[in-house]
Amino acid sequence: MNSASSGNQSSEFGVGPSVALGAAIAANLRADRALMSDTKLFAGQGSESDSTRSGCGKQDPVPELSVDLAGVRLQNPLIPASGCFGFGEEFLDFFDPNILGAAALKGTTREPREGNPTPRIAETPSGMINSIGLQNPGIDVVVAERLPALAKFYHQPVIMNVSGFSIDEYVECCEKADGLSEFIELNISCPNVHGGGMSFGASCAAASEVTREVRQVVKESKLFVKLSPNVTDVVEIAQGCVDAGADGLTLINTLLGMRIDVKRRCPVIAQSIGGFSGPAILPVALRMVYQVAQTLAVPIMGSGGIATAHDVVEMMMAGASAVQIGAESLRNPLVIPQILEQLPEVMAELGITNLQEIIGVAKQ
Ligand SMILES: Cc1cc2nc3c(=O)[nH]c(=O)nc-3n(C[C@H](O)[C@H](O)[C@H](O)COP(=O)(O)O)c2cc1C
């Protein structure tokens, strides 16, 4: 499953690895001035791996990195987050995607979408704001072209991310996607589309309803619902989705944020407000994963601010069975292989031999 046939595949999903590290940068992101400098992205952020390095030269016994995610075995918990991996090919220049635990693909809608006008990326200290607007080639192209192309070089579990503007659209996309990937992730939390995704994730009734309807047609894939942090009571909405039949949850999507260009006296991005993500949001994501994990016994993919092996351990101790890495991959396309390399060292430092055993261990 991937972006295959297109000669300009990166522009299909609107974002890709940072410029300084390769030619695979998304063509449309070239128009996003803020993302042109890899060194400036996440201004103010320190080295992501300093805290995870140990001086220990001695090799510890090989630790167990594999995890169970709703009955699917992942060789490790590391997953590129939806929107930050396209349909797979973009990362081939950087590393073999078969090292991943699983891969979440760009959000897919019924119709092809060009996405929002540019600029649609803004920098922030330790994070970024995006307003891509679900740029994607549409479910039929994803099914007919992207998935078969990805399957030629990628052999680990796949997470298809589905978005919609109506319940009918979610249902139609999920019906077409069911069984083609191990997981379907229902994005009911995208802040970058008008009149659509956001509203489903913002109320318990709407989140339950869309989950219940989609559950009727998702018979083979595991159904995860990706929740918005932009709510008062995330546990209530999580409960509603689980009661409606979700196999698991992804927490969290982006926070709402904005920046102002003070010289031009207007918002930096064309849509004014976008989705804020990156290392700055890790504490929010940890808090929400923790709150939900304390209450509900469902598998959780933790997403939001993961940038180091240490963050992975923290997120899993909060209750995540696997983690998704988004914005940091755009700043540093090699972050996932780097985390994979650092994990055993961090585990050894913390006396962890099996990652599965630390899921949800953080308790008051
Ligand atoms: C450029 C960009 C595009 C994204 N597109 C999607 C998307 O299509 N579907 C979705 O569910 N989440 C999307 N997200 C949200 C991420 O998958 C992730 O949940 C969020 O950014 C928080 O993780 P992070 O702090 O590691 O970036 C996108 C995020 C970014 C930065």
mmCIF file of C-alpha atoms and ligand atoms in Angstrom:
data_model
loop_
_atom_site.group_PDB
_atom_site.id
_atom_site.type_symbol
_atom_site.label_atom_id
_atom_site.label_comp_id
_atom_site.label_asym_id
_atom_site.label_seq_id
_atom_site.Cartn_x
_atom_site.Cartn_y
_atom_site.Cartn_z
ATOM 1 C CA MET A 1 0.000 0.000 0.000
ATOM 2 C CA ASN A 2 1.546 3.309 -0.952
ATOM 3 C CA SER A 3 1.893 6.261 -3.169
ATOM 4 C CA ALA A 4 3.543 4.372 -5.973
ATOM 5 C CA SER A 5 2.573 5.395 -9.426
ATOM 6 C CA SER A 6 2.652 9.127 -9.050
ATOM 7 C CA GLY A 7 5.894 10.756 -10.081
ATOM 8 C CA ASN A 8 5.172 13.473 -7.570
ATOM 9 C CA GLN A 9 3.926 11.308 -4.786
ATOM 10 C CA SER A 10 4.834 13.603 -1.929
ATOM 11 C CA SER A 11 2.306 16.210 -2.932
ATOM 12 C CA GLU A 12 -0.441 13.648 -2.639
ATOM 13 C CA PHE A 13 -0.673 14.010 1.091
ATOM 14 C CA GLY A 14 0.724 17.427 1.622
ATOM 15 C CA VAL A 15 3.734 16.942 3.804
ATOM 16 C CA GLY A 16 6.909 14.935 3.928
ATOM 17 C CA PRO A 17 10.375 14.721 5.428
ATOM 18 C CA SER A 18 12.303 17.942 5.966
ATOM 19 C CA VAL A 19 14.125 19.621 3.147
ATOM 20 C CA ALA A 20 17.624 19.411 4.546
ATOM 21 C CA LEU A 21 17.483 15.664 4.628
ATOM 22 C CA GLY A 22 16.370 14.819 1.160
ATOM 23 C CA ALA A 23 14.621 15.313 -2.088
ATOM 24 C CA ALA A 24 11.422 13.627 -1.005
ATOM 25 C CA ILE A 25 9.908 16.792 0.482
ATOM 26 C CA ALA A 26 6.327 17.314 -0.541
ATOM 27 C CA ALA A 27 6.067 19.615 -3.514
ATOM 28 C CA ASN A 28 3.272 21.664 -2.054
ATOM 29 C CA LEU A 29 5.180 22.171 1.151
ATOM 30 C CA ARG A 30 7.785 24.041 -0.817
ATOM 31 C CA ALA A 31 5.250 26.832 -0.778
ATOM 32 C CA ASP A 32 5.132 26.697 2.991
ATOM 33 C CA ARG A 33 7.959 29.014 3.850
ATOM 34 C CA ALA A 34 7.993 27.994 7.455
ATOM 35 C CA LEU A 35 9.005 24.454 6.696
ATOM 36 C CA MET A 36 11.801 25.298 4.302
ATOM 37 C CA SER A 37 14.447 25.368 6.979
ATOM 38 C CA ASP A 38 14.915 22.178 8.880
ATOM 39 C CA THR A 39 17.063 23.961 11.425
ATOM 40 C CA LYS A 40 14.348 26.462 12.263
ATOM 41 C CA LEU A 41 11.491 24.042 12.648
ATOM 42 C CA PHE A 42 10.667 23.635 16.329
ATOM 43 C CA ALA A 43 12.619 26.730 17.262
ATOM 44 C CA GLY A 44 14.003 26.522 20.754
ATOM 45 C CA GLN A 45 13.928 22.780 21.022
ATOM 46 C CA GLY A 46 17.001 21.047 22.403
ATOM 47 C CA SER A 47 18.549 17.840 21.163
ATOM 48 C CA GLU A 48 15.885 15.217 21.216
ATOM 49 C CA SER A 49 18.096 12.439 22.333
ATOM 50 C CA ASP A 50 20.399 13.930 24.947
ATOM 51 C CA SER A 51 18.378 12.679 27.855
ATOM 52 C CA THR A 52 18.209 9.172 26.489
ATOM 53 C CA ARG A 53 21.896 8.515 25.959
ATOM 54 C CA SER A 54 23.821 6.566 28.508
ATOM 55 C CA GLY A 55 27.544 6.227 28.802
ATOM 56 C CA CYS A 56 27.146 2.514 29.289
ATOM 57 C CA GLY A 57 29.313 0.694 26.787
ATOM 58 C CA LYS A 58 28.274 -2.778 27.889
ATOM 59 C CA GLN A 59 25.665 -4.663 25.860
ATOM 60 C CA ASP A 60 22.618 -5.707 27.837
ATOM 61 C CA PRO A 61 20.622 -8.830 26.908
ATOM 62 C CA VAL A 62 18.387 -8.196 23.882
ATOM 63 C CA PRO A 63 15.215 -6.624 25.274
ATOM 64 C CA GLU A 64 11.731 -7.578 24.091
ATOM 65 C CA LEU A 65 10.327 -4.737 22.014
ATOM 66 C CA SER A 66 7.279 -6.435 20.534
ATOM 67 C CA VAL A 67 3.816 -5.460 21.723
ATOM 68 C CA ASP A 68 0.280 -6.680 21.290
ATOM 69 C CA LEU A 69 -2.117 -4.153 19.785
ATOM 70 C CA ALA A 70 -5.700 -5.390 19.928
ATOM 71 C CA GLY A 71 -4.542 -8.899 19.100
ATOM 72 C CA VAL A 72 -2.097 -7.872 16.366
ATOM 73 C CA ARG A 73 1.573 -8.421 17.161
ATOM 74 C CA LEU A 74 3.834 -5.457 16.363
ATOM 75 C CA GLN A 75 7.584 -6.054 16.280
ATOM 76 C CA ASN A 76 7.970 -2.774 18.169
ATOM 77 C CA PRO A 77 5.601 -0.004 19.284
ATOM 78 C CA LEU A 78 6.841 2.654 16.827
ATOM 79 C CA ILE A 79 4.354 3.948 14.271
ATOM 80 C CA PRO A 80 4.583 7.018 12.047
ATOM 81 C CA ALA A 81 1.436 9.076 12.723
ATOM 82 C CA SER A 82 -1.121 9.698 10.009
ATOM 83 C CA GLY A 83 -0.223 12.620 7.788
ATOM 84 C CA CYS A 84 3.474 12.339 8.510
ATOM 85 C CA PHE A 85 4.287 9.300 6.365
ATOM 86 C CA GLY A 86 2.082 9.777 3.311
ATOM 87 C CA PHE A 87 1.419 6.386 1.826
ATOM 88 C CA GLY A 88 4.888 5.095 2.540
ATOM 89 C CA GLU A 89 7.226 5.874 -0.322
ATOM 90 C CA GLU A 90 8.349 9.182 1.059
ATOM 91 C CA PHE A 91 10.458 7.502 3.701
ATOM 92 C CA LEU A 92 12.212 4.999 1.448
ATOM 93 C CA ASP A 93 15.055 7.475 0.915
ATOM 94 C CA PHE A 94 15.657 7.531 4.650
ATOM 95 C CA PHE A 95 15.118 4.040 6.034
ATOM 96 C CA ASP A 96 13.516 0.695 5.319
ATOM 97 C CA PRO A 97 9.934 1.094 6.555
ATOM 98 C CA ASN A 98 9.910 -2.582 7.522
ATOM 99 C CA ILE A 99 11.657 -1.578 10.751
ATOM 100 C CA LEU A 100 8.382 0.027 11.873
ATOM 101 C CA GLY A 101 5.928 -1.553 14.258
ATOM 102 C CA ALA A 102 3.129 -0.444 11.936
ATOM 103 C CA ALA A 103 2.455 2.497 9.634
ATOM 104 C CA ALA A 104 -0.481 4.906 9.779
ATOM 105 C CA LEU A 105 -1.310 6.266 6.337
ATOM 106 C CA LYS A 106 -2.477 9.745 5.387
ATOM 107 C CA GLY A 107 -6.106 10.484 6.209
ATOM 108 C CA THR A 108 -8.357 9.350 3.370
ATOM 109 C CA THR A 109 -11.727 10.753 2.382
ATOM 110 C CA ARG A 110 -14.359 9.632 -0.122
ATOM 111 C CA GLU A 111 -13.440 12.264 -2.723
ATOM 112 C CA PRO A 112 -9.920 13.364 -3.622
ATOM 113 C CA ARG A 113 -8.950 16.571 -1.823
ATOM 114 C CA GLU A 114 -6.372 19.188 -2.705
ATOM 115 C CA GLY A 115 -6.201 20.415 0.863
ATOM 116 C CA ASN A 116 -6.198 23.943 2.200
ATOM 117 C CA PRO A 117 -4.540 26.964 0.618
ATOM 118 C CA THR A 118 -0.950 27.733 1.605
ATOM 119 C CA PRO A 119 0.737 28.725 3.818
ATOM 120 C CA ARG A 120 -0.433 25.837 5.942
ATOM 121 C CA ILE A 121 2.500 25.242 8.245
ATOM 122 C CA ALA A 122 3.707 27.523 11.038
ATOM 123 C CA GLU A 123 6.585 26.993 13.403
ATOM 124 C CA THR A 124 6.296 27.199 17.173
ATOM 125 C CA PRO A 125 8.816 26.557 19.936
ATOM 126 C CA SER A 126 9.032 22.764 20.186
ATOM 127 C CA GLY A 127 6.243 22.142 17.750
ATOM 128 C CA MET A 128 4.380 23.177 14.668
ATOM 129 C CA ILE A 129 0.929 24.154 13.487
ATOM 130 C CA ASN A 130 -0.469 22.536 10.361
ATOM 131 C CA SER A 131 -3.571 23.075 8.356
ATOM 132 C CA ILE A 132 -3.096 20.632 5.501
ATOM 133 C CA GLY A 133 -6.818 20.038 5.171
ATOM 134 C CA LEU A 134 -6.813 16.295 4.470
ATOM 135 C CA GLN A 135 -5.078 16.425 1.113
ATOM 136 C CA ASN A 136 -5.406 12.937 -0.322
ATOM 137 C CA PRO A 137 -6.248 11.134 -3.574
ATOM 138 C CA GLY A 138 -9.556 9.676 -2.326
ATOM 139 C CA ILE A 139 -10.431 6.212 -1.073
ATOM 140 C CA ASP A 140 -10.770 4.587 -4.506
ATOM 141 C CA VAL A 141 -7.260 5.580 -5.547
ATOM 142 C CA VAL A 142 -5.869 4.608 -2.164
ATOM 143 C CA VAL A 143 -7.429 1.162 -2.450
ATOM 144 C CA ALA A 144 -6.636 0.588 -6.121
ATOM 145 C CA GLU A 145 -3.145 2.098 -6.284
ATOM 146 C CA ARG A 146 -1.596 3.175 -3.014
ATOM 147 C CA LEU A 147 -2.200 0.046 -0.974
ATOM 148 C CA PRO A 148 -0.986 -2.412 -3.650
ATOM 149 C CA ALA A 149 2.092 -0.281 -4.292
ATOM 150 C CA LEU A 150 2.930 -0.080 -0.595
ATOM 151 C CA ALA A 151 2.518 -3.847 -0.260
ATOM 152 C CA LYS A 152 5.394 -4.336 -2.703
ATOM 153 C CA PHE A 153 7.978 -3.015 -0.281
ATOM 154 C CA TYR A 154 6.282 -2.857 3.116
ATOM 155 C CA HIS A 155 5.269 -5.979 5.037
ATOM 156 C CA GLN A 156 4.334 -4.804 8.522
ATOM 157 C CA PRO A 157 0.813 -3.947 9.732
ATOM 158 C CA VAL A 158 -0.918 -0.975 8.146
ATOM 159 C CA ILE A 159 -3.296 1.522 9.699
ATOM 160 C CA MET A 160 -5.647 3.183 7.213
ATOM 161 C CA ASN A 161 -6.767 6.548 8.532
ATOM 162 C CA VAL A 162 -10.281 7.515 7.450
ATOM 163 C CA SER A 163 -11.877 10.932 7.658
ATOM 164 C CA GLY A 164 -15.288 12.141 6.593
ATOM 165 C CA PHE A 165 -17.705 15.031 6.448
ATOM 166 C CA SER A 166 -20.763 12.917 7.142
ATOM 167 C CA ILE A 167 -21.541 9.551 8.688
ATOM 168 C CA ASP A 168 -22.296 8.219 5.216
ATOM 169 C CA GLU A 169 -18.847 9.201 4.046
ATOM 170 C CA TYR A 170 -17.154 7.499 6.990
ATOM 171 C CA VAL A 171 -19.209 4.371 6.420
ATOM 172 C CA GLU A 172 -18.529 4.257 2.681
ATOM 173 C CA CYS A 173 -14.782 4.721 3.137
ATOM 174 C CA CYS A 174 -14.600 2.149 5.919
ATOM 175 C CA GLU A 175 -16.595 -0.369 3.915
ATOM 176 C CA LYS A 176 -14.080 -0.041 1.099
ATOM 177 C CA ALA A 177 -11.128 -0.185 3.479
ATOM 178 C CA ASP A 178 -12.242 -3.070 5.665
ATOM 179 C CA GLY A 179 -9.923 -6.060 5.518
ATOM 180 C CA LEU A 180 -7.332 -4.292 3.364
ATOM 181 C CA SER A 181 -5.307 -3.198 6.367
ATOM 182 C CA GLU A 182 -4.898 -4.625 9.853
ATOM 183 C CA PHE A 183 -6.288 -1.457 11.402
ATOM 184 C CA ILE A 184 -8.725 1.259 10.443
ATOM 185 C CA GLU A 185 -8.247 4.454 12.384
ATOM 186 C CA LEU A 186 -11.275 6.705 12.380
ATOM 187 C CA ASN A 187 -10.174 10.310 12.472
ATOM 188 C CA ILE A 188 -13.032 12.128 14.150
ATOM 189 C CA SER A 189 -10.716 14.822 15.361
ATOM 190 C CA CYS A 190 -9.216 16.710 12.444
ATOM 191 C CA PRO A 191 -9.339 20.449 13.163
ATOM 192 C CA ASN A 192 -8.488 21.450 9.607
ATOM 193 C CA VAL A 193 -11.690 20.901 7.705
ATOM 194 C CA HIS A 194 -14.763 23.043 7.842
ATOM 195 C CA GLY A 195 -18.058 21.492 8.834
ATOM 196 C CA GLY A 196 -16.675 17.996 9.124
ATOM 197 C CA GLY A 197 -14.353 15.861 11.211
ATOM 198 C CA MET A 198 -14.043 18.087 14.214
ATOM 199 C CA SER A 199 -17.691 17.991 15.163
ATOM 200 C CA PHE A 200 -17.753 14.200 15.411
ATOM 201 C CA GLY A 201 -14.939 14.179 17.931
ATOM 202 C CA ALA A 202 -16.236 17.087 19.946
ATOM 203 C CA SER A 203 -19.357 15.463 21.357
ATOM 204 C CA CYS A 204 -19.886 12.113 22.946
ATOM 205 C CA ALA A 205 -23.155 11.542 21.078
ATOM 206 C CA ALA A 206 -21.638 12.242 17.657
ATOM 207 C CA ALA A 207 -18.491 10.230 18.381
ATOM 208 C CA SER A 208 -20.596 7.255 19.517
ATOM 209 C CA GLU A 209 -22.915 7.491 16.544
ATOM 210 C CA VAL A 210 -20.214 7.511 13.885
ATOM 211 C CA THR A 211 -18.374 4.688 15.647
ATOM 212 C CA ARG A 212 -21.554 2.602 15.884
ATOM 213 C CA GLU A 213 -22.392 3.073 12.195
ATOM 214 C CA VAL A 214 -18.869 2.320 11.040
ATOM 215 C CA ARG A 215 -18.675 -0.724 13.307
ATOM 216 C CA GLN A 216 -21.453 -2.305 11.235
ATOM 217 C CA VAL A 217 -19.234 -2.390 8.153
ATOM 218 C CA VAL A 218 -15.803 -2.940 9.706
ATOM 219 C CA LYS A 219 -15.774 -6.671 10.152
ATOM 220 C CA GLU A 220 -12.162 -7.698 9.552
ATOM 221 C CA SER A 221 -9.892 -4.783 10.408
ATOM 222 C CA LYS A 222 -9.428 -3.645 13.997
ATOM 223 C CA LEU A 223 -11.319 -0.400 14.483
ATOM 224 C CA PHE A 224 -9.529 2.382 16.375
ATOM 225 C CA VAL A 225 -11.064 5.803 16.921
ATOM 226 C CA LYS A 226 -8.695 8.764 17.038
ATOM 227 C CA LEU A 227 -9.832 11.334 19.569
ATOM 228 C CA SER A 228 -9.469 15.075 19.765
ATOM 229 C CA PRO A 229 -7.787 16.758 22.717
ATOM 230 C CA ASN A 230 -9.985 19.797 22.147
ATOM 231 C CA VAL A 231 -12.724 18.613 24.489
ATOM 232 C CA THR A 232 -13.582 19.012 28.147
ATOM 233 C CA ASP A 233 -13.990 15.361 29.068
ATOM 234 C CA VAL A 234 -11.980 12.985 26.907
ATOM 235 C CA VAL A 235 -12.873 9.982 29.066
ATOM 236 C CA GLU A 236 -16.579 10.406 28.395
ATOM 237 C CA ILE A 237 -16.006 10.491 24.630
ATOM 238 C CA ALA A 238 -13.602 7.546 24.813
ATOM 239 C CA GLN A 239 -16.215 5.579 26.731
ATOM 240 C CA GLY A 240 -18.841 6.434 24.120
ATOM 241 C CA CYS A 241 -16.646 5.123 21.308
ATOM 242 C CA VAL A 242 -15.796 1.919 23.155
ATOM 243 C CA ASP A 243 -19.455 1.308 24.019
ATOM 244 C CA ALA A 244 -20.230 1.778 20.328
ATOM 245 C CA GLY A 245 -17.801 -0.969 19.386
ATOM 246 C CA ALA A 246 -14.319 0.506 18.944
ATOM 247 C CA ASP A 247 -11.542 -2.066 19.395
ATOM 248 C CA GLY A 248 -9.172 0.640 20.559
ATOM 249 C CA LEU A 249 -8.414 4.339 20.667
ATOM 250 C CA THR A 250 -5.755 6.697 19.399
ATOM 251 C CA LEU A 251 -5.045 9.685 21.620
ATOM 252 C CA ILE A 252 -4.463 12.456 20.702
ATOM 253 C CA ASN A 253 -4.848 14.400 17.487
ATOM 254 C CA THR A 254 -3.626 17.995 17.326
ATOM 255 C CA LEU A 255 -4.564 20.814 19.667
ATOM 256 C CA LEU A 256 -6.020 23.964 18.176
ATOM 257 C CA GLY A 257 -3.423 26.675 17.778
ATOM 258 C CA MET A 258 -2.375 29.709 15.817
ATOM 259 C CA ARG A 259 0.437 32.165 15.224
ATOM 260 C CA ILE A 260 0.361 35.783 14.118
ATOM 261 C CA ASP A 261 2.772 37.300 11.635
ATOM 262 C CA VAL A 262 3.318 40.550 13.505
ATOM 263 C CA LYS A 263 4.849 42.365 10.538
ATOM 264 C CA ARG A 264 1.946 41.561 8.266
ATOM 265 C CA ARG A 265 -0.502 41.780 11.176
ATOM 266 C CA CYS A 266 -2.334 38.633 10.170
ATOM 267 C CA PRO A 267 -2.359 34.934 11.010
ATOM 268 C CA VAL A 268 0.642 32.997 9.662
ATOM 269 C CA ILE A 269 -1.371 30.244 8.031
ATOM 270 C CA ALA A 270 -4.053 30.837 5.450
ATOM 271 C CA GLN A 271 -6.744 29.152 7.538
ATOM 272 C CA SER A 272 -5.759 31.244 10.597
ATOM 273 C CA ILE A 273 -6.146 28.340 13.043
ATOM 274 C CA GLY A 274 -4.584 24.913 12.687
ATOM 275 C CA GLY A 275 -3.507 21.789 14.516
ATOM 276 C CA PHE A 276 -0.689 22.224 17.019
ATOM 277 C CA SER A 277 1.589 19.224 17.518
ATOM 278 C CA GLY A 278 5.172 18.247 18.261
ATOM 279 C CA PRO A 279 7.183 17.848 21.487
ATOM 280 C CA ALA A 280 5.368 20.736 23.188
ATOM 281 C CA ILE A 281 2.130 18.738 23.414
ATOM 282 C CA LEU A 282 3.576 15.595 25.011
ATOM 283 C CA PRO A 283 2.329 16.433 28.536
ATOM 284 C CA VAL A 284 -1.212 16.936 27.218
ATOM 285 C CA ALA A 285 -1.124 13.652 25.322
ATOM 286 C CA LEU A 286 0.290 11.816 28.335
ATOM 287 C CA ARG A 287 -2.420 13.238 30.567
ATOM 288 C CA MET A 288 -5.212 12.157 28.223
ATOM 289 C CA VAL A 289 -3.806 8.674 27.600
ATOM 290 C CA TYR A 290 -3.386 8.280 31.349
ATOM 291 C CA GLN A 291 -6.932 9.446 32.122
ATOM 292 C CA VAL A 292 -8.474 7.095 29.573
ATOM 293 C CA ALA A 293 -6.257 4.144 30.494
ATOM 294 C CA GLN A 294 -7.204 4.535 34.155
ATOM 295 C CA THR A 295 -10.863 4.145 33.250
ATOM 296 C CA LEU A 296 -11.113 1.908 30.182
ATOM 297 C CA ALA A 297 -9.466 -1.418 29.437
ATOM 298 C CA VAL A 298 -8.901 -0.879 25.702
ATOM 299 C CA PRO A 299 -5.678 -0.746 23.721
ATOM 300 C CA ILE A 300 -4.458 2.797 23.088
ATOM 301 C CA MET A 301 -2.099 4.210 20.499
ATOM 302 C CA GLY A 302 -0.441 7.182 22.177
ATOM 303 C CA SER A 303 0.131 10.108 19.842
ATOM 304 C CA GLY A 304 1.341 13.603 20.571
ATOM 305 C CA GLY A 305 4.809 14.972 21.060
ATOM 306 C CA ILE A 306 6.816 11.752 20.953
ATOM 307 C CA ALA A 307 10.394 12.584 19.994
ATOM 308 C CA THR A 308 12.713 10.316 21.997
ATOM 309 C CA ALA A 309 12.960 6.761 23.297
ATOM 310 C CA HIS A 310 12.347 8.193 26.738
ATOM 311 C CA ASP A 311 9.058 9.675 25.531
ATOM 312 C CA VAL A 312 8.045 6.251 24.208
ATOM 313 C CA VAL A 313 8.585 4.670 27.617
ATOM 314 C CA GLU A 314 6.692 7.491 29.312
ATOM 315 C CA MET A 315 3.742 7.170 26.948
ATOM 316 C CA MET A 316 3.587 3.415 27.422
ATOM 317 C CA MET A 317 3.753 3.757 31.205
ATOM 318 C CA ALA A 318 0.792 6.157 30.911
ATOM 319 C CA GLY A 319 -1.154 3.360 29.234
ATOM 320 C CA ALA A 320 -0.337 3.249 25.517
ATOM 321 C CA SER A 321 0.262 -0.116 23.873
ATOM 322 C CA ALA A 322 2.000 1.559 20.939
ATOM 323 C CA VAL A 323 3.037 5.094 20.030
ATOM 324 C CA GLN A 324 2.697 7.262 16.963
ATOM 325 C CA ILE A 325 5.330 9.771 15.954
ATOM 326 C CA GLY A 326 4.183 12.710 13.863
ATOM 327 C CA ALA A 327 5.680 16.181 13.737
ATOM 328 C CA GLU A 328 9.108 15.095 14.923
ATOM 329 C CA SER A 329 9.405 12.893 11.828
ATOM 330 C CA LEU A 330 8.948 15.968 9.673
ATOM 331 C CA ARG A 331 11.746 17.775 11.484
ATOM 332 C CA ASN A 332 13.956 14.722 11.482
ATOM 333 C CA PRO A 333 12.906 11.908 9.118
ATOM 334 C CA LEU A 334 15.365 9.595 10.859
ATOM 335 C CA VAL A 335 13.832 9.971 14.293
ATOM 336 C CA ILE A 336 12.064 6.603 14.238
ATOM 337 C CA PRO A 337 15.173 4.549 13.438
ATOM 338 C CA GLN A 338 17.043 6.622 16.001
ATOM 339 C CA ILE A 339 14.449 5.913 18.686
ATOM 340 C CA LEU A 340 14.521 2.229 17.756
ATOM 341 C CA GLU A 341 18.264 2.214 18.271
ATOM 342 C CA GLN A 342 18.026 4.095 21.578
ATOM 343 C CA LEU A 343 15.172 2.084 23.071
ATOM 344 C CA PRO A 344 17.233 -0.899 24.295
ATOM 345 C CA GLU A 345 19.668 1.461 26.008
ATOM 346 C CA VAL A 346 16.886 3.394 27.726
ATOM 347 C CA MET A 347 15.176 0.154 28.717
ATOM 348 C CA ALA A 348 18.412 -1.149 30.205
ATOM 349 C CA GLU A 349 18.878 2.060 32.188
ATOM 350 C CA LEU A 350 15.371 1.694 33.597
ATOM 351 C CA GLY A 351 15.578 -2.036 34.227
ATOM 352 C CA ILE A 352 12.943 -2.855 31.593
ATOM 353 C CA THR A 353 13.353 -6.143 29.744
ATOM 354 C CA ASN A 354 9.938 -6.355 28.082
ATOM 355 C CA LEU A 355 8.064 -3.302 26.781
ATOM 356 C CA GLN A 356 4.704 -5.025 26.964
ATOM 357 C CA GLU A 357 5.077 -5.214 30.725
ATOM 358 C CA ILE A 358 5.310 -1.454 31.249
ATOM 359 C CA ILE A 359 1.985 -0.587 29.597
ATOM 360 C CA GLY A 360 -0.050 1.430 32.091
ATOM 361 C CA VAL A 361 2.249 0.805 35.048
ATOM 362 C CA ALA A 362 2.259 4.462 36.077
ATOM 363 C CA LYS A 363 -0.124 4.721 39.004
ATOM 364 C CA GLN A 364 -0.511 7.217 41.830
HETATM 365 C C1 LIG B 1 1.321 17.632 8.755
HETATM 366 C C2 LIG B 1 0.367 16.808 9.562
HETATM 367 C C3 LIG B 1 -0.683 16.152 8.926
HETATM 368 C C4 LIG B 1 -1.575 15.374 9.678
HETATM 369 N N1 LIG B 1 -2.580 14.699 9.038
HETATM 370 C C5 LIG B 1 -3.388 13.877 9.762
HETATM 371 C C6 LIG B 1 -4.392 13.087 9.119
HETATM 372 O O1 LIG B 1 -4.550 13.103 7.890
HETATM 373 N N2 LIG B 1 -5.184 12.290 9.898
HETATM 374 C C7 LIG B 1 -5.033 12.231 11.254
HETATM 375 O O2 LIG B 1 -5.769 11.476 11.915
HETATM 376 N N3 LIG B 1 -4.083 12.961 11.889
HETATM 377 C C8 LIG B 1 -3.269 13.768 11.169
HETATM 378 N N4 LIG B 1 -2.294 14.482 11.808
HETATM 379 C C9 LIG B 1 -2.154 14.372 13.279
HETATM 380 C C10 LIG B 1 -1.014 13.392 13.622
HETATM 381 O O3 LIG B 1 -1.293 12.125 13.098
HETATM 382 C C11 LIG B 1 -0.785 13.303 15.126
HETATM 383 O O4 LIG B 1 -1.894 12.688 15.740
HETATM 384 C C12 LIG B 1 -0.563 14.657 15.775
HETATM 385 O O5 LIG B 1 0.253 15.467 14.953
HETATM 386 C C13 LIG B 1 0.083 14.554 17.155
HETATM 387 O O6 LIG B 1 1.308 13.885 17.083
HETATM 388 P P1 LIG B 1 2.732 14.638 16.993
HETATM 389 O O7 LIG B 1 2.793 15.605 18.145
HETATM 390 O O8 LIG B 1 3.744 13.544 17.081
HETATM 391 O O9 LIG B 1 2.752 15.364 15.696
HETATM 392 C C14 LIG B 1 -1.406 15.269 11.082
HETATM 393 C C15 LIG B 1 -0.350 15.951 11.706
HETATM 394 C C16 LIG B 1 0.535 16.696 10.965
HETATM 395 C C17 LIG B 1 1.677 17.387 11.666
#
